[in-house]
Coordinates of C-alpha atoms and ligand atoms in Angstrom, one line a residue:
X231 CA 18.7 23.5 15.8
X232 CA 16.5 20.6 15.9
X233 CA 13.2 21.1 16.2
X234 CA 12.6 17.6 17.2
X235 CA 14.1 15.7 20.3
X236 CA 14.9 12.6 18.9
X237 CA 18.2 12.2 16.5
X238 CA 15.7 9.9 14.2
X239 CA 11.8 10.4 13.6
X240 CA 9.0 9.5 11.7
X241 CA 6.0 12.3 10.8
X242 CA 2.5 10.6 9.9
X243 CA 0.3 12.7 7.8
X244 CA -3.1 12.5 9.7
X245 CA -5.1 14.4 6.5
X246 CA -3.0 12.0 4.1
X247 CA -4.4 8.6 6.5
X248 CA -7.8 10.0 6.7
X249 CA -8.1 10.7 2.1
X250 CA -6.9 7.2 2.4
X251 CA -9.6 5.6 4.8
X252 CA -12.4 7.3 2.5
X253 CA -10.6 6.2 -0.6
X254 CA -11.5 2.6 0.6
X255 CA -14.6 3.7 2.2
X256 CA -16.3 4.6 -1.5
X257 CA -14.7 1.6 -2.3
X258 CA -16.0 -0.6 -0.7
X259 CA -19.2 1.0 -0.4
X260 CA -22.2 0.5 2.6
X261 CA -22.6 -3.2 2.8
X262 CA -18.7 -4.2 3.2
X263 CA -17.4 -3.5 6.2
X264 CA -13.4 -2.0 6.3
X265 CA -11.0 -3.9 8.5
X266 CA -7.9 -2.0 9.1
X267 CA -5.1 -4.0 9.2
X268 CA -2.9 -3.1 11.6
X269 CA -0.5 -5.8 12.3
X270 CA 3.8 -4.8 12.7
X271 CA 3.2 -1.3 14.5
X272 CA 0.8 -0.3 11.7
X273 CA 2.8 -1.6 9.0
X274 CA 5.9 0.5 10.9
X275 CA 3.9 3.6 10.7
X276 CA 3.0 3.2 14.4
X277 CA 0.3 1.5 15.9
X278 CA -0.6 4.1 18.8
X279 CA -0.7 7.0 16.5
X280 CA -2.4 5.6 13.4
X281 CA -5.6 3.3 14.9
X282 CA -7.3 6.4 16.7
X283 CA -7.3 8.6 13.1
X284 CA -8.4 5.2 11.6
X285 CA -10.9 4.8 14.0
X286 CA -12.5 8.3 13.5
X287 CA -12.2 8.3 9.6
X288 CA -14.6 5.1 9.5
X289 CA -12.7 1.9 10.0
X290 CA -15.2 -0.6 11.4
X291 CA -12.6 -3.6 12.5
X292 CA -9.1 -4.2 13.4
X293 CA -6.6 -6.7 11.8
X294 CA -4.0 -8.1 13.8
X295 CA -1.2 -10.5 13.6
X296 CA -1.6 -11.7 17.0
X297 CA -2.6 -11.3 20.6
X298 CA -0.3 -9.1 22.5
X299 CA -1.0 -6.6 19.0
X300 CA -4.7 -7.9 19.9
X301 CA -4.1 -6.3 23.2
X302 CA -2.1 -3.1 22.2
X303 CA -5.2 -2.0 20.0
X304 CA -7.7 -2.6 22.2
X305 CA -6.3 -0.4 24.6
X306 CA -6.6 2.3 21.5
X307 CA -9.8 0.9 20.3
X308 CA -11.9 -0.3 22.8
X309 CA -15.5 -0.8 21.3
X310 CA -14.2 -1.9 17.5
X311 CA -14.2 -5.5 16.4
X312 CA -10.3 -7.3 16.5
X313 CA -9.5 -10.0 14.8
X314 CA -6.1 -12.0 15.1
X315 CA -5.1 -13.3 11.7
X316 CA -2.4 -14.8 12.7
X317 CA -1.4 -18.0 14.8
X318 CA -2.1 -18.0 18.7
X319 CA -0.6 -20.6 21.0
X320 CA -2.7 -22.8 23.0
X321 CA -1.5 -20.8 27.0
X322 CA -3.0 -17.8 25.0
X323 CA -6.2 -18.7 24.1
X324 CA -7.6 -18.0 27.2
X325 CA -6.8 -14.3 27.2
X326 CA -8.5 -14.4 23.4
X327 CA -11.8 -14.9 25.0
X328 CA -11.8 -13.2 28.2
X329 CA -10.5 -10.0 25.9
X330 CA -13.4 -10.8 23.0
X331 CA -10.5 -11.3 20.1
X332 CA -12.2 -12.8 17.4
X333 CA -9.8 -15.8 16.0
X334 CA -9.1 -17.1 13.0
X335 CA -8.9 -20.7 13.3
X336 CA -7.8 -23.5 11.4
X337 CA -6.4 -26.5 13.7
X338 CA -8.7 -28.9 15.5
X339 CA -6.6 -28.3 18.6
X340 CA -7.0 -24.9 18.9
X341 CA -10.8 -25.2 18.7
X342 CA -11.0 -28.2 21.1
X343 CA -8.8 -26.0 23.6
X344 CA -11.1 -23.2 23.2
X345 CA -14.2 -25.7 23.7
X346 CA -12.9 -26.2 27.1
X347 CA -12.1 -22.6 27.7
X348 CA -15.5 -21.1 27.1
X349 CA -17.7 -23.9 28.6
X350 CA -15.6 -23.3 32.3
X351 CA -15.9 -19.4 31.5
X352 CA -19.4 -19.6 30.1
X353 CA -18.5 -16.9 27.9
X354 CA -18.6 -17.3 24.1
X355 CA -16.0 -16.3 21.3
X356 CA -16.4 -15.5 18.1
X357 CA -14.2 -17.2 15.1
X358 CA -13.7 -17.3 11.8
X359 CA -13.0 -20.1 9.5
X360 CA -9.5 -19.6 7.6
X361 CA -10.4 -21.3 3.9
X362 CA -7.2 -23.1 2.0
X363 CA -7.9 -21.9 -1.2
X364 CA -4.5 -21.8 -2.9
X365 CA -2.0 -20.0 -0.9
X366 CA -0.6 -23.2 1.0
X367 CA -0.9 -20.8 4.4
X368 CA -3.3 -21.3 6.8
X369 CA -6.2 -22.7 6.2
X370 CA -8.2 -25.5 6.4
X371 CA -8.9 -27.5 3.1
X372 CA -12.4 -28.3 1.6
X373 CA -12.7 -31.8 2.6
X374 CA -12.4 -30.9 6.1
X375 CA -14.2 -27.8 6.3
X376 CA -17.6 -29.2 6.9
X377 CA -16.6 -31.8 10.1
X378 CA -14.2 -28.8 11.1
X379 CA -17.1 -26.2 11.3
X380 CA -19.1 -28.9 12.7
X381 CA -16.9 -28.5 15.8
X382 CA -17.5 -24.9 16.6
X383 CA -21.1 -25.0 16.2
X384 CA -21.7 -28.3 18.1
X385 CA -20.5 -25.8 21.0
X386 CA -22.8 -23.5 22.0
X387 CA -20.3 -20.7 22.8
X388 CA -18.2 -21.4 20.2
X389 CA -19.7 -19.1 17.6
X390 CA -18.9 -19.0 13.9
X391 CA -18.9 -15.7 12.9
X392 CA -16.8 -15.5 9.5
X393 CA -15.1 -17.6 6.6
X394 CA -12.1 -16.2 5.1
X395 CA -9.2 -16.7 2.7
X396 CA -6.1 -14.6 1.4
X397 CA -4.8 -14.4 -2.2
X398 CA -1.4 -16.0 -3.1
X399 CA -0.4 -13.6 -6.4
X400 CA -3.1 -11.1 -6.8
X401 CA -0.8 -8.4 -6.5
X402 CA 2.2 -10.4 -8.1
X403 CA 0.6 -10.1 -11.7
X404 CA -2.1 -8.4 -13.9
X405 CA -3.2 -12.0 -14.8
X406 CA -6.3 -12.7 -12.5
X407 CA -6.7 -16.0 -13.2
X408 CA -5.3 -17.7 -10.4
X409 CA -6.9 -15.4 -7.8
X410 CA -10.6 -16.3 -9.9
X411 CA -9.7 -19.8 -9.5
X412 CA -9.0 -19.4 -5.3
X413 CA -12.5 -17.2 -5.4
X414 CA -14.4 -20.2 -7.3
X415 CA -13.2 -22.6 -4.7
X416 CA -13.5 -20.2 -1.6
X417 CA -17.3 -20.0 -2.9
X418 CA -17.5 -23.8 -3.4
X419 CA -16.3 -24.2 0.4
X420 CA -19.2 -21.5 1.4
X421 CA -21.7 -23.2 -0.5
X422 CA -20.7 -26.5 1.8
X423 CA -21.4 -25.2 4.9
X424 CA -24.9 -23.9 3.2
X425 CA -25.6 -27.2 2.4
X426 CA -25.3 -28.2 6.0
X427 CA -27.0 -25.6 7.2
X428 CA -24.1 -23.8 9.0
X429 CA -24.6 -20.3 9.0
X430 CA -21.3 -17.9 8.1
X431 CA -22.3 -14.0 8.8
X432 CA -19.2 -12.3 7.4
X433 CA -17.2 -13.4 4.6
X434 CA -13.5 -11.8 3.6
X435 CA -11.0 -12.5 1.1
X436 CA -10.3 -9.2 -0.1
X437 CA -6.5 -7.3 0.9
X438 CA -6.0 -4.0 -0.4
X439 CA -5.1 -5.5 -4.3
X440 CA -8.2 -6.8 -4.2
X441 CA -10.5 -4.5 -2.9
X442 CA -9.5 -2.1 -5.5
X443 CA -9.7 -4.7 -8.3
X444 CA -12.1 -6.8 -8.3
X445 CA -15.6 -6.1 -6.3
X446 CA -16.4 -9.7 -6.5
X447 CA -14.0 -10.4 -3.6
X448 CA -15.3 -7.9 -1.3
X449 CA -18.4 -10.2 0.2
X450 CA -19.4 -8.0 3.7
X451 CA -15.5 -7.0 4.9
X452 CA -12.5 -6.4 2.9
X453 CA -9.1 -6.6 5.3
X454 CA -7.4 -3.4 3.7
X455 CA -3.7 -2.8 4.9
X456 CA -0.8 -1.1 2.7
X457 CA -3.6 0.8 1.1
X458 CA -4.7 2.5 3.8
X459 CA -1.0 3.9 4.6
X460 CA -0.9 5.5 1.1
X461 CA 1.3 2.5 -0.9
X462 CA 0.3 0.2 -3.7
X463 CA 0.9 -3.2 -3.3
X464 CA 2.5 -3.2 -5.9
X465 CA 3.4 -1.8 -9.9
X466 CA 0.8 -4.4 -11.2
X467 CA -2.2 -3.5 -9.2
X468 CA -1.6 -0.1 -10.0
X469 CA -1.5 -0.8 -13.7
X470 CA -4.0 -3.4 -13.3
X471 CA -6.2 -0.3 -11.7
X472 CA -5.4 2.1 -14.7
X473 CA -6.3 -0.4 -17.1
X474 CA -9.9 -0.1 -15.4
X475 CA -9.6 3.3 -15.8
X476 CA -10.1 4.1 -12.1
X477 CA -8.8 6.6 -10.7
X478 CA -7.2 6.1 -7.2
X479 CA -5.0 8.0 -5.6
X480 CA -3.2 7.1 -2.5
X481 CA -1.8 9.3 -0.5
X482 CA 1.9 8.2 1.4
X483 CA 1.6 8.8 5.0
X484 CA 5.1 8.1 6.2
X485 CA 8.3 10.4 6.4
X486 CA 11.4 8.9 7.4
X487 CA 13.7 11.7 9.4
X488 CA 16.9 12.2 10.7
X489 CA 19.5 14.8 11.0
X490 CA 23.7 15.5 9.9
X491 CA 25.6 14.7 13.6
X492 CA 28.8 15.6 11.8
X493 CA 29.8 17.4 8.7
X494 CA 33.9 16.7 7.4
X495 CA 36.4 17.4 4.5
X496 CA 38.5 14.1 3.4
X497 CA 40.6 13.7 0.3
X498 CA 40.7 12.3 -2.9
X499 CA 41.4 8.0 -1.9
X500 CA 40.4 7.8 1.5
X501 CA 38.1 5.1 2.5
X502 CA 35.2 5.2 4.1
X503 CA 33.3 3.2 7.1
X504 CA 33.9 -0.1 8.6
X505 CA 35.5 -2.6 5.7
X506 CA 36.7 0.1 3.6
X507 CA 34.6 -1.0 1.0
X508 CA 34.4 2.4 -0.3
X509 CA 36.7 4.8 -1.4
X510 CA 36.6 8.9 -2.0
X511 CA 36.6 9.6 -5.9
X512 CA 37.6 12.9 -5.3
X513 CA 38.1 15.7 -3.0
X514 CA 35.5 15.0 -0.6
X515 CA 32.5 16.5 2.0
X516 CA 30.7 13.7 4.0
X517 CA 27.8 14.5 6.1
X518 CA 27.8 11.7 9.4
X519 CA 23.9 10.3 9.8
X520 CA 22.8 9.2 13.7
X521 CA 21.2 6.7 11.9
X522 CA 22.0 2.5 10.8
X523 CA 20.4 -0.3 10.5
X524 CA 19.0 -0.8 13.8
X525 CA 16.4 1.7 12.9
X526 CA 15.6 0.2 10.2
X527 CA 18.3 1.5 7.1
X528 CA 19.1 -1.8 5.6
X529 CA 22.7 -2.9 5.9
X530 CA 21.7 -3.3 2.1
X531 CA 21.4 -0.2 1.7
X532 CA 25.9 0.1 1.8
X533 CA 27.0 2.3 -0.9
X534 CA 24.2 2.0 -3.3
X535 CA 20.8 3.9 -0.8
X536 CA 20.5 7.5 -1.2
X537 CA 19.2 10.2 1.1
X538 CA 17.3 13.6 0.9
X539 CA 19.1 16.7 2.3
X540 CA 17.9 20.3 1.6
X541 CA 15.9 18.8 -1.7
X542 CA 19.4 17.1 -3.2
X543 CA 20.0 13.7 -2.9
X544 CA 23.4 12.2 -1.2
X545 CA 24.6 8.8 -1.9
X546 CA 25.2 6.7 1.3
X547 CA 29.1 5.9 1.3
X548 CA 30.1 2.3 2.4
X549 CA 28.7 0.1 5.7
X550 CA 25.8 1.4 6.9
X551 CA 26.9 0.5 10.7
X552 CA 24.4 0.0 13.5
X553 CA 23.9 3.0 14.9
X554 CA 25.6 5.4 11.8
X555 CA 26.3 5.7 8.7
X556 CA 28.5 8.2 6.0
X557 CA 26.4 9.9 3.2
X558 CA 28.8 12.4 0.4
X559 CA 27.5 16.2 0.4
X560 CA 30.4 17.3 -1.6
X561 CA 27.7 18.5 -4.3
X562 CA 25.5 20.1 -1.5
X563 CA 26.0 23.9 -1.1
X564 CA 24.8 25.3 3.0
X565 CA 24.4 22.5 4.9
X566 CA 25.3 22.4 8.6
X567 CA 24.7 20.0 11.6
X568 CA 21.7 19.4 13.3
X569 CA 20.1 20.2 9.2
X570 CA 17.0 17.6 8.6
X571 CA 17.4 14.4 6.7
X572 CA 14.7 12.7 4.7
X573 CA 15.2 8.5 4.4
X574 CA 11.7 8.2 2.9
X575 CA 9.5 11.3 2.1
X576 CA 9.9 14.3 0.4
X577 CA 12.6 17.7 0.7
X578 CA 11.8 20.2 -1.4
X579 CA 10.6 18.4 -5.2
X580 CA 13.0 15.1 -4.8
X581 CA 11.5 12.0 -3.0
X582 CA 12.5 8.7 -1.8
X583 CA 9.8 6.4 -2.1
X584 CA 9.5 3.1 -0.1
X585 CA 9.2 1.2 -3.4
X586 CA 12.7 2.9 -4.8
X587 CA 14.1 1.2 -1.6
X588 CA 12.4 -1.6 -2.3
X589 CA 13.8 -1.9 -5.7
X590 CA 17.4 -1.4 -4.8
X591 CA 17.1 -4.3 -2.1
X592 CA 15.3 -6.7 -4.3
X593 CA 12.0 -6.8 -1.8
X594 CA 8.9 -5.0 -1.1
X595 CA 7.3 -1.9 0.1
X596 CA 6.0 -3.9 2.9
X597 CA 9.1 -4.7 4.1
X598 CA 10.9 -1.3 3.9
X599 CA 8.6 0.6 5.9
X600 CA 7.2 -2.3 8.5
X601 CA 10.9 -2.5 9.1
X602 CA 11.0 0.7 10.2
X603 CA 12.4 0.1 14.3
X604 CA 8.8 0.5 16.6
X605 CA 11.0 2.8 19.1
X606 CA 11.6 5.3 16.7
X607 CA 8.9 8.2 17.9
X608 CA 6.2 8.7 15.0
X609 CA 4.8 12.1 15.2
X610 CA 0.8 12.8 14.0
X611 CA 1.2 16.3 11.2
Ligands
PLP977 C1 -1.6 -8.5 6.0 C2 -2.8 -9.1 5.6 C3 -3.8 -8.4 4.8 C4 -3.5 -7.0 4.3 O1 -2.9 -7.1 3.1 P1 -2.6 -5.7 2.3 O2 -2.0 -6.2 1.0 O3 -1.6 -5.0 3.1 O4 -3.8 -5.0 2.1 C5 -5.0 -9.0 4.6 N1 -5.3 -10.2 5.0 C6 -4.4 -11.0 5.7 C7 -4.7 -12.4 6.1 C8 -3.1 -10.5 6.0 O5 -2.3 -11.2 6.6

């Protein structure tokens, strides 16, 4: 039997999450602060389970996306810092302050709105500067910075707390070049407020590449997400961080559950799912998964994605469908219903890493597992 209620689950290692934390921690070292980025559930992992074991284990701010995540982690996080990266619309700016979100800003109308916000709650808010240094994101560019900054300071309550910018390739390559170029110029755009005499208490440009790369980006906070959840960002940063001879070694948090709801004997020739797009090679045993692409198994994923069961893999046979999909066992000896699946994780010495499904779809890590459908229960081990 189950030993889980749900068809579907997710485990989160809270030792694995913790070795991470302190992996950044050293790091980063004392005087750079570690912002947790939490945005999409906690990169899928699960928002509600993962910021408290953050928390404890030394994260000093929160990384958002926007405000109603703003508002989820403050509910788990009441005293840390949070900052929205993301973009807020103008009716939500108000709930920004009243909540103390710090904001990243970059449009004149956001700050004008917020202008008019604090002065009629006389109560201040704290932003920081987005730089366009590269990335073509957000961002304000260098010939505006200075008239730009010049319009949160004029304000009394309008304070200016930080000046950031995000990388465009430094995980893409082992070539740094572009990512030195986008420091040079996020330094120039520092060094124009200083001439101004604008002052700029926390500077951040570094993501989790970064921060394990080049020290030179970390300034006083480094905004540190996939890291944190035990993935690289990628195969170059991890080469890029061997040919430095560091050692680092992230720990996955994340397994991806489910069980067999039906186990069945078809022939040699018989197709199998919706389209038959796939049919039997031989004699056959499929094992029926409560699982599809509404939790997060890429439709993608049809024929080609493979599965753990009792330490063996089993290839997924045709459409993954919404709700289900057909896996072959035929080479899988004791099996029975209600017998645990592994998506992503470990059974026994096999894994299925988040970057192997990556692979096969042609994307990211990133994607696989922030993907991963937020109802699903994630479970603390
Ligand atoms: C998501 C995000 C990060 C974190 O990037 P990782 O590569 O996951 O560490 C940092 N900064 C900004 C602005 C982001 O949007």
């Amino acid at each position: 039997m189950l030993k889980q209620k749900n068809k579907t689950w997710i485990e989160i290692s809270r030792n694995a999450l913790i070795q991470n934390v302190r992996i950044f921690r050293r790091i980063l070292g004392k005087k750079t602060y570690l912002m947790a980025v939490v945005k999409s559930n906690a990169y899928g992992h699960g928002a509600k389970e993962v910021v408290p074991i953050f928390l404890k284990a030394g994260a000093d701010w929160f990384g958002v996306d926007s405000i109603d995540e703003a508002l989820q982690i403050k509910e788990l996080a009441k005293n840390a810092p949070i900052l929205i990266l993301g973009f807020t619309p103008n009716n939500r700016l108000e709930e920004v302050v009243k909540n103390g979100f710090r904001l990243t800003v970059y449009n004149d109308q956001t700050v004008e709105s917020l202008g008019k916000i604090v002065k009629r709650l006389n109560t201040p808010v704290y932003l920081h500067i987005k730089c366009e240094t590269g990335t073509s994101r957000q961002g304000v560019t260098l010939d505006k910075l200075v008239p730009f900054a010049k319009k949160i300071t004029e304000n009394k309550n309008l304070i200016l707390e930080g000046l950031s910018t995000h990388f465009a390739n430094i995980e893409d390559t082992t070539d740094s070049s572009y990512a030195k170029r986008q420091l040079v110029q996020f330094k120039r755009m520092y060094g124009a407020l200083q001439n101004v005499g604008i002052k700029v208490s926390i500077r951040h440009t570094a993501c989790t590449a970064a921060a394990m790369i080049y020290k030179e980006t970390h300034f006083n906070m480094a905004r540190v997400g996939i890291g944190l959840y035990g993935l690289w960002s990628s195969k170059e940063t991890k080469k890029t961080v061997q040919k430095f001879g560091k050692k680092i070694n992230l720990l996955p948090s994340l397994t991806w559950k489910s069980c067999i709801a039906q186990i069945k004997e078809i022939p040699l020739g018989t197709p199998v799912s919706y389209g038959l797009t796939e049919e039997t090679k031989r004699n056959s045993k499929i094992a029926v998964l409560p699982i599809g692409y509404w939790d997060g198994l890429d439709r993608g994923l049809s024929s080609i994605g493979e599965v753990l069961i009792n330490g063996k893999r089993a290839k997924i046979m045709g459409r993954i469908c919404m709700n289900i999909c057909m896996v072959d066992v035929t080479h899988i000896k004791g099996i029975h219903v209600e017998d645990e699946v592994v998506i992503i994780g470990k059974s026994g010495s096999s894994v299925i890493s988040a970057e192997e499904i990556a692979e096969k779809l042609g994307t990211i890590n990133y994607e696989i597992v922030t993907r991963i459908n937020p109802t699903i229960p994630r479970i603390i081990i």
